[in-house]
Amino acid sequence: LPAAEPAAADVEVPSGAASFASLSQWYEHARTVWQTLSMCGTDLLQFRTMRQVLMAQQLQEFCDALVQKHIDEKMSAESEALIERHTKELRAATAAGDVQLVDNAFRGKLDALRDTIVQDMHHEFDEFVKAHSTKFTDDQVKNDKRFSL
């Protein structure tokens, strides 16, 4: 004879299992786990502790805000101005040598703008980490996130 299945009330919950008082608490937990897996992807095994995962997640959120501020706003606006200015100069150029000079000047200014923005982002990242030094203690995670900028 097959053994009878235990009633739901008789099932023991392992001591390490999380319990949730409501569906919304379970959903919030599941959403957090999903965000962590989504953020880490195949790199999840590189973290030794959940603290490192949370640290990396918070730094990633800060990095996303930095990119939004510096790239999407500042660099976009300044590069548009460079394009307009150098387009006018290109239209006024009469010789091939003039076109080359305008092109070289544009490339130089665009490279300088990029370097300045990257430097500003690194400085702002370093200041943020320094201001929250007790929170962000893992140097490898900090270096990885700074390098990703």
Tab-separated table of C-alpha atoms in Angstrom, residues 4-147:
chain	number	residue	atom	x	y	z
A	4	ALA	CA	-0.543	8.496	2.533
A	5	GLU	CA	0.684	11.977	1.718
A	6	PRO	CA	1.018	14.251	4.751
A	7	ALA	CA	-1.635	16.900	5.258
A	8	ALA	CA	-0.591	20.491	4.554
A	9	ALA	CA	-0.611	21.273	8.276
A	10	ASP	CA	1.799	18.387	8.934
A	11	VAL	CA	4.449	19.633	6.470
A	12	GLU	CA	7.431	21.099	8.264
A	13	VAL	CA	9.079	24.231	6.923
A	14	PRO	CA	12.877	23.936	6.988
A	15	SER	CA	14.399	26.258	9.564
A	16	GLY	CA	16.371	28.226	6.918
A	17	ALA	CA	13.351	28.820	4.660
A	18	ALA	CA	11.916	32.310	4.468
A	19	SER	CA	8.307	32.845	5.370
A	20	PHE	CA	6.210	35.722	4.148
A	21	ALA	CA	3.221	37.274	5.886
A	22	SER	CA	1.631	38.382	2.636
A	23	LEU	CA	1.753	37.939	-1.086
A	24	SER	CA	3.183	41.447	-1.471
A	25	GLN	CA	6.129	40.550	0.795
A	26	TRP	CA	6.789	37.432	-1.272
A	27	TYR	CA	6.531	39.470	-4.490
A	28	GLU	CA	8.999	42.073	-3.194
A	29	HIS	CA	11.449	39.321	-2.255
A	30	ALA	CA	11.047	37.598	-5.633
A	31	ARG	CA	11.507	40.924	-7.442
A	32	THR	CA	14.710	41.648	-5.511
A	33	VAL	CA	16.080	38.189	-6.276
A	34	TRP	CA	15.194	38.608	-9.958
A	35	GLN	CA	16.891	42.033	-10.112
A	36	THR	CA	20.002	40.556	-8.525
A	37	LEU	CA	20.092	37.689	-10.997
A	38	SER	CA	19.430	40.061	-13.867
A	39	MET	CA	22.193	42.446	-12.754
A	40	CYS	CA	24.772	39.740	-12.099
A	41	GLY	CA	23.874	37.385	-14.933
A	42	THR	CA	26.558	34.773	-15.339
A	43	ASP	CA	28.828	36.671	-12.930
A	44	LEU	CA	26.784	35.767	-9.843
A	45	LEU	CA	29.365	33.210	-8.781
A	46	GLN	CA	32.074	35.896	-8.585
A	47	PHE	CA	30.505	37.224	-5.373
A	48	ARG	CA	31.432	35.616	-2.066
A	49	THR	CA	28.596	37.067	0.000
A	50	MET	CA	25.171	38.591	-0.445
A	51	ARG	CA	26.654	41.804	0.997
A	52	GLN	CA	28.916	42.021	-2.057
A	53	VAL	CA	25.924	41.526	-4.348
A	54	LEU	CA	24.009	44.331	-2.637
A	55	MET	CA	27.083	46.565	-2.684
A	56	ALA	CA	27.529	45.936	-6.407
A	57	GLN	CA	23.840	46.591	-7.012
A	58	GLN	CA	23.925	49.927	-5.176
A	59	LEU	CA	27.086	50.985	-6.982
A	60	GLN	CA	25.528	49.968	-10.307
A	61	GLU	CA	22.508	52.154	-9.583
A	62	PHE	CA	24.843	55.077	-8.826
A	63	CYS	CA	26.824	54.385	-12.022
A	64	ASP	CA	23.603	54.332	-14.049
A	65	ALA	CA	22.725	57.756	-12.611
A	66	LEU	CA	26.223	59.034	-13.457
A	67	VAL	CA	25.889	57.860	-17.050
A	68	GLN	CA	22.464	59.492	-17.290
A	69	LYS	CA	23.807	62.766	-15.923
A	70	HIS	CA	27.102	62.965	-17.787
A	71	ILE	CA	26.549	61.086	-21.036
A	72	ASP	CA	22.854	61.383	-21.791
A	73	GLU	CA	22.624	65.003	-20.692
A	74	LYS	CA	25.979	66.796	-20.684
A	75	MET	CA	27.902	65.000	-23.434
A	76	SER	CA	24.886	64.816	-25.692
A	77	ALA	CA	24.243	68.554	-25.503
A	78	GLU	CA	27.893	69.526	-25.861
A	79	SER	CA	28.535	67.156	-28.755
A	80	GLU	CA	25.454	68.508	-30.566
A	81	ALA	CA	26.919	72.012	-30.236
A	82	LEU	CA	30.266	70.766	-31.583
A	83	ILE	CA	28.539	69.140	-34.550
A	84	GLU	CA	26.625	72.308	-35.393
A	85	ARG	CA	29.710	74.513	-35.124
A	86	HIS	CA	31.901	72.238	-37.224
A	87	THR	CA	29.155	71.631	-39.790
A	88	LYS	CA	29.072	75.378	-40.421
A	89	GLU	CA	32.861	75.385	-40.784
A	90	LEU	CA	32.699	72.435	-43.199
A	91	ARG	CA	30.149	74.229	-45.356
A	92	ALA	CA	32.420	77.262	-45.461
A	93	ALA	CA	35.501	75.185	-46.376
A	94	THR	CA	36.589	75.606	-49.983
A	95	ALA	CA	39.612	73.328	-50.227
A	96	ALA	CA	40.232	69.714	-49.277
A	97	GLY	CA	42.884	70.851	-46.829
A	98	ASP	CA	40.337	73.043	-45.049
A	99	VAL	CA	37.978	70.085	-44.723
A	100	GLN	CA	40.781	68.018	-43.209
A	101	LEU	CA	41.602	70.799	-40.716
A	102	VAL	CA	37.954	71.084	-39.642
A	103	ASP	CA	37.694	67.292	-39.330
A	104	ASN	CA	40.856	67.098	-37.216
A	105	ALA	CA	39.696	69.954	-34.999
A	106	PHE	CA	36.311	68.272	-34.524
A	107	ARG	CA	37.896	64.937	-33.617
A	108	GLY	CA	40.258	66.613	-31.161
A	109	LYS	CA	37.471	68.523	-29.418
A	110	LEU	CA	35.221	65.452	-29.297
A	111	ASP	CA	38.061	63.370	-27.819
A	112	ALA	CA	38.771	66.098	-25.260
A	113	LEU	CA	35.081	66.242	-24.350
A	114	ARG	CA	34.973	62.470	-23.909
A	115	ASP	CA	38.106	62.481	-21.746
A	116	THR	CA	36.753	65.300	-19.580
A	117	ILE	CA	33.421	63.530	-19.087
A	118	VAL	CA	35.117	60.235	-18.160
A	119	GLN	CA	37.400	62.075	-15.740
A	120	ASP	CA	34.391	63.846	-14.181
A	121	MET	CA	32.505	60.561	-13.832
A	122	HIS	CA	35.482	58.838	-12.198
A	123	HIS	CA	35.951	61.775	-9.820
A	124	GLU	CA	32.268	61.807	-8.860
A	125	PHE	CA	32.307	58.012	-8.388
A	126	ASP	CA	35.399	58.213	-6.172
A	127	GLU	CA	33.846	60.989	-4.094
A	128	PHE	CA	30.636	58.983	-3.662
A	129	VAL	CA	32.538	55.880	-2.541
A	130	LYS	CA	34.722	57.972	-0.222
A	131	ALA	CA	31.664	59.611	1.346
A	132	HIS	CA	30.136	56.162	1.946
A	133	SER	CA	33.358	54.350	2.825
A	134	THR	CA	31.804	52.411	5.699
A	135	LYS	CA	29.158	51.033	3.342
A	136	PHE	CA	31.358	50.153	0.371
A	137	THR	CA	34.233	48.169	1.821
A	138	ASP	CA	35.038	45.651	-0.934
A	139	ASP	CA	37.801	47.073	-3.142
A	140	GLN	CA	37.273	44.540	-5.947
A	141	VAL	CA	33.590	45.454	-6.320
A	142	LYS	CA	34.432	49.186	-6.251
A	143	ASN	CA	37.148	48.767	-8.882
A	144	ASP	CA	34.897	46.679	-11.123
A	145	LYS	CA	32.135	49.271	-11.035
A	146	ARG	CA	34.529	52.183	-11.557
A	147	PHE	CA	36.081	50.406	-14.529
